[in-house]
Amino acid sequence: MSNIQPLVDQILLFGEKISELITGCRDFYQLEKEVQRRSLEMSLGIFAWVLQEIDTHLMNARDKRVWEVVGFRERTLVTSFGELKVKRRLYRNKQTGEAKFLLDQALGWSERSRCTPRLKEMAVKLGVDMPFRRAAEILGYLVPGISPMAVWQAVQEAGEALRQEGESRREAVFEKGETPGGKEKTSRLYIEADGMVIRLQRSEEKRKEVRLFVAYTGKEEVGGGRKALKDKLVMSGVGEGERMWEEVYSGVASRWDMGQVKEIHLGSDGAEWAKQGVDYFPGAVHVLDPYHLNRRLVEAFWHDEETYNEAKQAIASREWERVEEVLNKAVRGVRGVRKKRIEGLWRYLKENWSGIITSPGTERLGTIEGQVWHGAGWRMKRIGASWTEAGADRMARVLSARSNGELEKYTSRWELRLAGQEHLAQAVQVEVKRKVEEAGSWLRAGLPALKGPSAGAPWVKYVLRELSRPSFELA
């Protein structure tokens, strides 16, 4: 039988504290703050009671011939109510000597994680939007005692889960030779790649490039003259070009049936590592995205609008001889830095000419720059931000998961593995019904507020009086 007295005590204590607050608070801010604090304390007490009942149930239901209780051990969990200390029974296998906590096993508790899944989800969602210290400060209004390190740890755990998943897919395809098995059908794919340089800490290197990728099947109107990517898949990480492309291919091929894809347009800013993508996607055509091309033109001819327009028209004609004629004329009329920039543009155009004249996909690409900034840049390149290489990799992956609408999948869920779960719930319900008359008379006898000068107050009429009714049940 379950003992509901501690549960009743928690509710009564809450009512008593509310009574003290009503007469003792100086202003509404303090009243609201204290009611929240007391509510969280009561929630922690109820939560502790629930876990204690489950632990007792597991003790009674165990195979006593195999498992013996050797004592209690305390564990601290940081929950969405606050910090909770749980005493649970430690068992030893009489035959093998194995030790285990049946409660931990039944509730799916992670051995190392202190944060519960719900709190971790809250911490990760705040941690990807703002600095960890600021996220902890905001979360602290709801969950007292949470630290910036706890927020950081939650983000790291989610990022590590994403890294392991990506690496597992890559190994399956490129080391074990398995077929990715994508199910979605499309005849055309667009894949864009770009890099974002961030500052490093605790490393001999001062800077590192985060590689970002976005794959999609096209664009669609969303109103107001704006377009959105269809079936968008964002991936990112800190790694060498070849390894990242292997991970991207395995991720893309795990979603789409590559046998059905007839056209693949691969866009980049012309960086060598980004152009390597054509080696991983058979039949892919490299396209120099318009944004980076136009940026290079502006950098070279910001001082000469006429030559800028001539160069754009020459490039649009897809005639290399005409482009060289414009550049040759332009470089003869300048010196110093301006001359070096035009010569740099010349080399850039020559190295990426095949990507420029690939017209079928050119009009449709050029989205990666916005994805870089809105997907990761605003968080990872803010003023003063610096990262370890591993931390940057994990954060980039978490931000990508958020862009894909999949972040909740990686904040972990502790699956309940309670044998006889229905029996436990029934036992608690039966005990509540059995105790209801007794609890009702005890509540009325022990609560003078029900008949005193505060009997008409809302907290008495609608809380304590209802709790004291014999018909009161716990759902």
Coordinates of C-alpha atoms in Angstrom, one line a residue:
M1 CA 0.0 0.0 0.0
S2 CA 1.1 3.5 -0.8
N3 CA 1.4 6.1 2.0
I4 CA -0.1 9.3 0.8
Q5 CA 0.5 11.2 4.1
P6 CA 3.7 12.8 2.8
L7 CA 1.8 14.0 -0.2
V8 CA -1.0 15.5 1.9
D9 CA 1.7 17.1 4.1
Q10 CA 3.2 18.9 1.1
I11 CA -0.1 20.3 0.1
L12 CA -0.9 21.5 3.6
L13 CA 2.5 23.1 4.0
F14 CA 2.0 24.9 0.8
G15 CA -1.4 26.2 2.0
E16 CA 0.2 27.4 5.3
K17 CA 3.0 29.2 3.5
I18 CA 0.5 30.9 1.1
S19 CA -1.3 32.2 4.2
E20 CA 1.9 33.7 5.6
L21 CA 2.7 35.3 2.3
I22 CA -0.7 37.0 2.0
T23 CA -0.1 38.8 5.3
G24 CA 3.7 39.3 5.0
C25 CA 4.5 40.4 1.4
R26 CA 5.2 44.1 0.8
D27 CA 4.3 44.2 -2.9
F28 CA 2.9 42.1 -5.8
Y29 CA 6.4 41.3 -7.2
Q30 CA 7.4 39.7 -4.0
L31 CA 4.1 37.9 -3.7
E32 CA 4.4 36.4 -7.2
K33 CA 8.1 35.5 -6.6
E34 CA 7.4 33.7 -3.3
V35 CA 4.3 31.9 -4.6
Q36 CA 6.5 30.6 -7.5
R37 CA 9.2 29.5 -5.1
R38 CA 6.8 27.8 -2.8
S39 CA 5.1 26.1 -5.7
L40 CA 8.5 24.7 -6.9
E41 CA 9.3 23.5 -3.4
M42 CA 6.0 21.6 -3.3
S43 CA 6.5 20.2 -6.8
L44 CA 9.9 18.9 -5.7
G45 CA 8.4 17.3 -2.6
I46 CA 5.7 15.6 -4.7
F47 CA 8.2 14.5 -7.3
A48 CA 10.4 13.0 -4.5
W49 CA 7.3 11.2 -3.1
V50 CA 6.6 9.7 -6.6
L51 CA 10.1 8.4 -7.0
Q52 CA 10.1 7.0 -3.5
E53 CA 6.9 5.1 -4.2
I54 CA 8.4 3.7 -7.4
D55 CA 11.5 2.7 -5.5
T56 CA 9.4 0.9 -2.9
H57 CA 7.3 -0.8 -5.5
L58 CA 10.5 -2.1 -7.2
M59 CA 11.8 -3.4 -3.9
N60 CA 8.6 -5.3 -3.2
A61 CA 8.4 -6.7 -6.8
R62 CA 12.0 -7.8 -7.1
D63 CA 13.1 -11.4 -7.1
K64 CA 14.2 -11.7 -3.4
R65 CA 16.1 -14.9 -4.2
V66 CA 18.5 -12.9 -6.4
W67 CA 18.6 -9.3 -5.3
E68 CA 19.2 -8.1 -1.8
V69 CA 19.1 -4.5 -0.5
V70 CA 22.5 -3.4 0.7
G71 CA 21.7 0.2 1.6
F72 CA 20.7 3.6 0.2
R73 CA 22.7 6.0 -2.0
E74 CA 21.8 9.6 -2.7
R75 CA 21.8 11.1 -6.2
T76 CA 21.2 14.7 -7.2
L77 CA 19.1 15.6 -10.2
V78 CA 18.6 19.1 -11.6
T79 CA 14.9 19.2 -12.7
S80 CA 12.6 21.8 -14.1
F81 CA 11.4 22.3 -10.5
G82 CA 15.0 22.8 -9.1
E83 CA 17.6 20.6 -7.6
L84 CA 16.3 17.3 -6.2
K85 CA 18.2 14.9 -4.0
V86 CA 16.9 11.3 -4.3
K87 CA 17.7 8.4 -2.0
R88 CA 17.3 5.1 -3.7
R89 CA 18.1 1.5 -2.8
L90 CA 21.3 -0.2 -3.9
Y91 CA 20.9 -3.9 -4.7
R92 CA 23.5 -6.7 -4.9
N93 CA 23.0 -9.9 -6.9
K94 CA 23.5 -12.7 -4.5
Q95 CA 24.9 -15.0 -7.2
T96 CA 27.2 -12.7 -9.2
G97 CA 27.9 -9.9 -6.8
E98 CA 26.7 -7.4 -9.4
A99 CA 25.4 -4.1 -7.9
K100 CA 22.7 -1.9 -9.4
F101 CA 20.1 0.7 -8.7
L102 CA 16.7 -0.7 -9.8
L103 CA 15.2 2.8 -9.7
D104 CA 17.8 4.1 -12.1
Q105 CA 17.3 1.2 -14.4
A106 CA 13.5 1.4 -14.4
L107 CA 13.5 5.2 -15.1
G108 CA 16.2 5.1 -17.7
W109 CA 18.5 7.5 -15.9
S110 CA 21.7 8.3 -17.6
E111 CA 24.7 7.5 -15.4
R112 CA 26.5 10.8 -15.8
S113 CA 23.8 13.3 -16.7
R114 CA 22.5 15.5 -13.8
C115 CA 19.9 17.4 -15.8
T116 CA 16.6 15.7 -16.5
P117 CA 15.5 15.6 -20.2
R118 CA 12.9 18.3 -19.9
L119 CA 15.4 20.7 -18.2
K120 CA 18.0 19.7 -20.8
E121 CA 15.7 20.6 -23.6
M122 CA 15.0 24.0 -22.0
A123 CA 18.8 24.6 -21.5
V124 CA 19.7 23.6 -25.0
K125 CA 17.1 25.8 -26.7
L126 CA 18.3 28.8 -24.7
G127 CA 22.0 27.9 -25.1
V128 CA 21.8 28.0 -28.9
D129 CA 20.2 31.5 -28.8
M130 CA 22.5 33.3 -26.4
P131 CA 25.7 33.0 -24.3
F132 CA 25.6 30.3 -21.7
R133 CA 25.9 32.7 -18.8
R134 CA 22.9 34.7 -20.1
A135 CA 20.9 31.5 -20.7
A136 CA 21.6 30.3 -17.2
E137 CA 20.5 33.7 -15.8
I138 CA 17.1 33.5 -17.6
L139 CA 16.6 29.9 -16.8
G140 CA 17.3 30.7 -13.2
Y141 CA 14.1 32.6 -12.9
L142 CA 12.2 29.3 -13.4
V143 CA 14.8 26.8 -12.2
P144 CA 16.7 28.1 -9.1
G145 CA 20.4 27.2 -9.0
I146 CA 21.1 26.3 -12.6
S147 CA 24.6 27.3 -13.6
P148 CA 26.2 28.4 -17.0
M149 CA 28.2 25.1 -16.8
A150 CA 25.0 23.1 -16.7
V151 CA 23.7 24.9 -19.8
W152 CA 27.0 24.3 -21.5
Q153 CA 27.0 20.7 -20.6
A154 CA 23.5 20.2 -22.0
V155 CA 24.5 21.7 -25.3
Q156 CA 27.7 19.6 -25.4
E157 CA 25.7 16.4 -24.8
A158 CA 23.3 17.2 -27.6
G159 CA 26.1 18.1 -29.9
E160 CA 28.0 15.0 -29.1
A161 CA 24.9 12.8 -29.9
L162 CA 24.7 14.5 -33.2
R163 CA 28.4 14.0 -34.0
Q164 CA 28.2 10.4 -33.1
E165 CA 25.1 9.9 -35.3
G166 CA 26.8 11.7 -38.3
E167 CA 30.0 9.7 -37.8
S168 CA 28.1 6.4 -37.6
R169 CA 26.3 7.2 -40.9
R170 CA 29.7 8.1 -42.5
E171 CA 31.3 4.9 -41.3
A172 CA 28.5 2.7 -42.5
V173 CA 28.7 4.1 -46.1
F174 CA 32.4 4.8 -46.6
E175 CA 34.0 2.1 -44.3
K176 CA 31.5 -0.7 -44.3
G177 CA 30.1 -0.2 -47.8
E178 CA 26.5 -0.1 -46.7
T179 CA 23.8 1.5 -48.9
P180 CA 22.3 4.6 -47.2
G181 CA 18.8 3.7 -48.1
G182 CA 17.1 7.1 -48.5
K183 CA 13.4 6.9 -49.2
E184 CA 12.3 10.4 -50.3
K185 CA 12.0 10.9 -54.1
T186 CA 13.2 13.9 -56.1
S187 CA 14.7 14.3 -59.6
R188 CA 16.7 17.4 -58.7
L189 CA 18.9 18.4 -55.7
Y190 CA 20.6 21.6 -54.8
I191 CA 23.5 21.4 -52.4
E192 CA 25.5 24.5 -51.3
A193 CA 28.6 24.7 -49.1
D194 CA 30.4 27.5 -47.4
G195 CA 32.8 28.2 -44.5
M196 CA 32.7 30.5 -41.5
V197 CA 35.8 31.4 -39.6
I198 CA 35.6 31.5 -35.8
R199 CA 38.1 32.3 -33.1
L200 CA 39.6 29.4 -31.1
Q201 CA 40.6 29.2 -27.4
R202 CA 43.0 26.8 -25.7
S203 CA 44.6 25.9 -29.1
E204 CA 47.8 26.7 -31.0
E205 CA 45.6 27.7 -33.9
K206 CA 43.9 31.1 -33.5
R207 CA 41.1 30.5 -35.9
K208 CA 39.2 27.6 -37.4
E209 CA 36.6 27.2 -40.2
V210 CA 33.2 25.8 -39.6
R211 CA 31.9 24.0 -42.7
L212 CA 28.2 24.5 -43.4
F213 CA 26.1 22.7 -46.0
V214 CA 22.5 23.0 -47.1
A215 CA 20.6 20.6 -49.4
Y216 CA 17.2 21.2 -50.8
T217 CA 14.9 20.3 -53.7
G218 CA 13.9 23.8 -54.8
K219 CA 12.3 27.0 -53.7
E220 CA 8.6 27.9 -53.1
E221 CA 6.7 31.2 -52.6
V222 CA 5.8 31.9 -49.0
G223 CA 4.1 35.2 -49.6
G224 CA 5.3 38.8 -49.7
G225 CA 7.6 38.1 -52.6
R226 CA 9.7 35.8 -50.4
K227 CA 10.8 32.3 -51.1
A228 CA 11.7 29.4 -48.8
L229 CA 13.8 26.3 -49.4
K230 CA 11.8 23.1 -50.0
D231 CA 12.8 20.0 -48.0
K232 CA 15.7 21.8 -46.5
L233 CA 18.5 19.7 -44.8
V234 CA 21.2 21.6 -43.0
M235 CA 24.5 20.0 -41.9
S236 CA 27.7 21.5 -40.4
G237 CA 30.8 20.7 -38.4
V238 CA 34.4 21.4 -37.9
G239 CA 36.4 19.0 -39.9
E240 CA 38.6 18.5 -43.0
G241 CA 36.8 18.9 -46.4
E242 CA 36.9 15.3 -47.5
R243 CA 35.6 13.9 -44.2
M244 CA 32.8 16.5 -44.0
W245 CA 31.8 15.7 -47.6
E246 CA 31.6 12.0 -46.7
E247 CA 29.3 12.9 -43.8
V248 CA 27.2 15.2 -46.0
Y249 CA 26.8 12.5 -48.7
S250 CA 25.8 9.8 -46.2
G251 CA 23.3 12.3 -44.6
V252 CA 21.8 13.3 -47.9
A253 CA 21.7 9.8 -49.2
S254 CA 20.0 8.6 -46.0
R255 CA 17.2 11.0 -46.7
W256 CA 16.8 10.9 -50.5
D257 CA 16.9 8.0 -52.9
M258 CA 20.0 8.9 -54.9
G259 CA 19.0 6.5 -57.7
Q260 CA 16.0 8.8 -58.5
V261 CA 18.1 12.0 -58.6
K262 CA 18.8 13.1 -62.2
E263 CA 20.3 16.6 -61.6
I264 CA 22.6 17.8 -58.7
H265 CA 23.7 21.4 -58.7
L266 CA 26.5 22.0 -56.2
G267 CA 27.1 25.7 -55.3
S268 CA 30.0 27.2 -53.5
D269 CA 32.1 30.4 -53.3
G270 CA 34.9 28.7 -55.2
A271 CA 36.9 27.3 -52.3
E272 CA 38.8 24.1 -53.2
W273 CA 37.4 22.1 -50.3
A274 CA 33.8 23.1 -51.3
K275 CA 34.3 22.2 -55.0
Q276 CA 35.4 18.7 -53.9
G277 CA 31.7 17.9 -53.4
V278 CA 31.4 17.0 -57.1
D279 CA 33.6 14.0 -56.4
Y280 CA 31.1 12.6 -54.0
F281 CA 27.8 13.1 -55.9
P282 CA 28.0 11.4 -59.3
G283 CA 26.9 13.7 -62.1
A284 CA 26.9 16.8 -59.9
V285 CA 27.7 20.1 -61.6
H286 CA 29.6 22.8 -59.7
V287 CA 28.0 26.3 -59.8
L288 CA 29.7 29.4 -58.4
D289 CA 27.0 31.1 -56.4
P290 CA 26.0 34.6 -57.5
Y291 CA 26.4 36.2 -54.1
H292 CA 30.2 35.5 -53.9
L293 CA 30.8 36.3 -57.5
N294 CA 29.1 39.7 -57.2
R295 CA 31.0 40.4 -53.9
R296 CA 34.3 39.8 -55.7
L297 CA 33.3 42.2 -58.5
V298 CA 32.4 44.9 -56.0
E299 CA 35.7 44.5 -54.1
A300 CA 37.6 44.9 -57.4
F301 CA 35.6 47.7 -59.0
W302 CA 34.0 49.6 -56.1
H303 CA 35.7 52.7 -57.4
D304 CA 34.7 52.3 -61.1
E305 CA 31.0 51.7 -61.8
E306 CA 31.5 51.7 -65.5
T307 CA 34.1 48.9 -65.5
Y308 CA 32.0 47.0 -62.9
N309 CA 29.0 47.0 -65.3
E310 CA 31.2 46.0 -68.3
A311 CA 32.7 43.1 -66.3
K312 CA 29.2 41.9 -65.3
Q313 CA 28.0 42.0 -68.9
A314 CA 31.1 40.1 -70.1
I315 CA 30.6 37.4 -67.5
A316 CA 26.9 37.1 -68.4
S317 CA 27.9 36.6 -72.1
R318 CA 29.8 33.4 -71.0
E319 CA 32.7 34.5 -73.3
W320 CA 36.0 34.2 -71.6
E321 CA 37.8 36.2 -74.2
R322 CA 35.5 39.2 -73.6
V323 CA 36.0 38.9 -69.8
E324 CA 39.8 39.0 -70.3
E325 CA 39.5 42.0 -72.5
V326 CA 37.7 44.0 -69.9
L327 CA 40.1 42.9 -67.1
N328 CA 43.1 43.6 -69.2
K329 CA 41.9 47.1 -69.9
A330 CA 41.0 47.7 -66.2
V331 CA 44.3 46.5 -64.8
R332 CA 46.4 48.8 -67.0
G333 CA 44.7 51.9 -65.6
V334 CA 45.4 51.3 -61.8
R335 CA 48.2 50.6 -59.4
G336 CA 48.8 49.4 -55.9
V337 CA 46.0 47.7 -54.0
R338 CA 43.4 48.3 -56.7
K339 CA 45.6 46.5 -59.2
K340 CA 46.2 43.6 -56.9
R341 CA 42.4 43.2 -56.3
I342 CA 41.7 43.2 -60.1
E343 CA 44.4 40.6 -60.6
G344 CA 42.9 38.6 -57.7
L345 CA 39.5 38.8 -59.4
W346 CA 41.1 37.6 -62.7
R347 CA 42.5 34.5 -61.0
Y348 CA 39.3 33.8 -59.2
L349 CA 37.2 34.0 -62.4
K350 CA 39.7 31.8 -64.3
E351 CA 39.7 29.1 -61.6
N352 CA 35.9 29.1 -61.3
W353 CA 34.9 29.7 -64.9
S354 CA 33.4 26.3 -65.4
G355 CA 31.2 27.0 -62.3
I356 CA 30.2 30.4 -63.7
I357 CA 29.1 29.2 -67.1
T358 CA 26.9 26.4 -65.6
S359 CA 23.7 28.3 -66.2
P360 CA 20.9 25.8 -65.3
G361 CA 21.5 26.1 -61.6
T362 CA 23.0 29.6 -61.2
E363 CA 19.7 31.4 -60.9
R364 CA 18.5 29.1 -58.2
L365 CA 21.6 29.0 -55.9
G366 CA 23.0 31.6 -53.6
T367 CA 21.1 30.8 -50.4
I368 CA 24.1 29.5 -48.4
E369 CA 25.2 32.9 -47.2
G370 CA 21.9 33.6 -45.5
Q371 CA 22.0 30.0 -44.0
V372 CA 25.5 30.7 -42.6
W373 CA 24.5 33.8 -40.8
H374 CA 21.0 32.9 -39.6
G375 CA 21.9 29.3 -39.0
A376 CA 25.2 29.7 -37.1
G377 CA 27.0 33.0 -37.6
W378 CA 25.0 35.2 -35.3
R379 CA 25.6 32.7 -32.4
M380 CA 29.2 31.7 -33.0
K381 CA 30.7 35.0 -34.3
R382 CA 29.2 37.4 -31.8
I383 CA 31.6 39.9 -30.2
G384 CA 34.1 38.2 -27.9
A385 CA 33.0 34.6 -28.7
S386 CA 35.7 32.0 -28.9
W387 CA 35.5 28.2 -28.9
T388 CA 37.4 25.0 -28.4
E389 CA 37.5 23.0 -31.6
A390 CA 35.3 20.3 -30.1
G391 CA 32.9 22.8 -28.6
A392 CA 32.6 24.6 -32.0
D393 CA 31.9 21.4 -33.8
R394 CA 29.1 20.4 -31.3
M395 CA 27.5 23.8 -31.3
A396 CA 27.5 23.9 -35.1
R397 CA 25.7 20.6 -35.2
V398 CA 23.2 21.6 -32.6
L399 CA 22.4 24.8 -34.6
S400 CA 21.9 22.7 -37.7
A401 CA 19.6 20.4 -35.9
R402 CA 17.6 23.4 -34.8
S403 CA 17.4 24.6 -38.4
N404 CA 16.1 21.2 -39.4
G405 CA 13.4 21.3 -36.7
E406 CA 14.9 18.2 -35.0
L407 CA 16.6 19.6 -31.9
E408 CA 14.2 17.9 -29.5
K409 CA 15.3 14.5 -30.7
Y410 CA 18.8 15.1 -29.3
T411 CA 18.0 16.4 -25.8
S412 CA 17.4 12.7 -24.8
R413 CA 14.4 11.0 -23.4
W414 CA 14.7 8.6 -20.4
E415 CA 12.4 5.8 -21.3
L416 CA 10.5 4.3 -18.5
R417 CA 11.0 0.5 -18.1
L418 CA 8.7 -0.2 -15.2
A419 CA 7.5 -3.8 -15.1
G420 CA 4.0 -3.8 -13.5
Q421 CA 3.5 -0.1 -14.1
E422 CA -0.3 -0.5 -14.2
H423 CA -0.2 -2.4 -10.9
L424 CA 1.7 0.4 -9.2
A425 CA -0.7 3.0 -10.4
Q426 CA -3.7 0.9 -9.3
A427 CA -2.1 0.4 -5.8
V428 CA -1.6 4.1 -5.4
Q429 CA -5.2 4.8 -6.5
V430 CA -6.7 2.2 -4.1
E431 CA -4.7 3.7 -1.2
V432 CA -5.9 7.2 -2.0
K433 CA -9.5 6.1 -2.0
R434 CA -9.0 4.2 1.3
K435 CA -7.5 7.2 3.0
V436 CA -9.8 9.8 1.6
E437 CA -12.3 9.7 4.5
E438 CA -9.6 9.7 7.1
A439 CA -7.7 12.4 5.3
G440 CA -10.8 14.5 5.0
S441 CA -11.6 14.4 8.7
W442 CA -8.0 14.9 9.7
L443 CA -7.7 17.9 7.4
R444 CA -10.8 19.6 8.8
A445 CA -9.7 19.0 12.4
G446 CA -6.2 20.3 11.7
L447 CA -7.1 23.4 9.8
P448 CA -8.7 26.0 11.9
A449 CA -8.5 28.3 8.9
L450 CA -11.6 26.5 7.6
K451 CA -13.7 28.1 10.3
G452 CA -11.6 31.1 11.3
P453 CA -11.7 34.7 10.1
S454 CA -10.0 33.7 6.8
A455 CA -12.7 31.1 6.0
G456 CA -14.0 33.3 3.2
A457 CA -10.6 33.9 1.5
P458 CA -10.2 32.3 -2.0
W459 CA -7.2 30.2 -0.9
V460 CA -9.3 28.6 1.8
K461 CA -12.5 28.3 -0.2
Y462 CA -11.0 26.9 -3.3
V463 CA -7.8 25.1 -2.1
L464 CA -8.0 23.9 1.5
R465 CA -11.7 23.4 1.7
E466 CA -11.6 21.3 -1.5
L467 CA -8.7 19.3 -0.2
S468 CA -10.7 18.5 3.0
R469 CA -13.7 17.0 1.1
P470 CA -14.1 13.3 1.5
S471 CA -14.7 13.0 -2.3
F472 CA -11.1 14.3 -3.0
E473 CA -9.1 11.9 -5.2
L474 CA -5.7 12.0 -6.9
A475 CA -6.0 11.5 -10.6

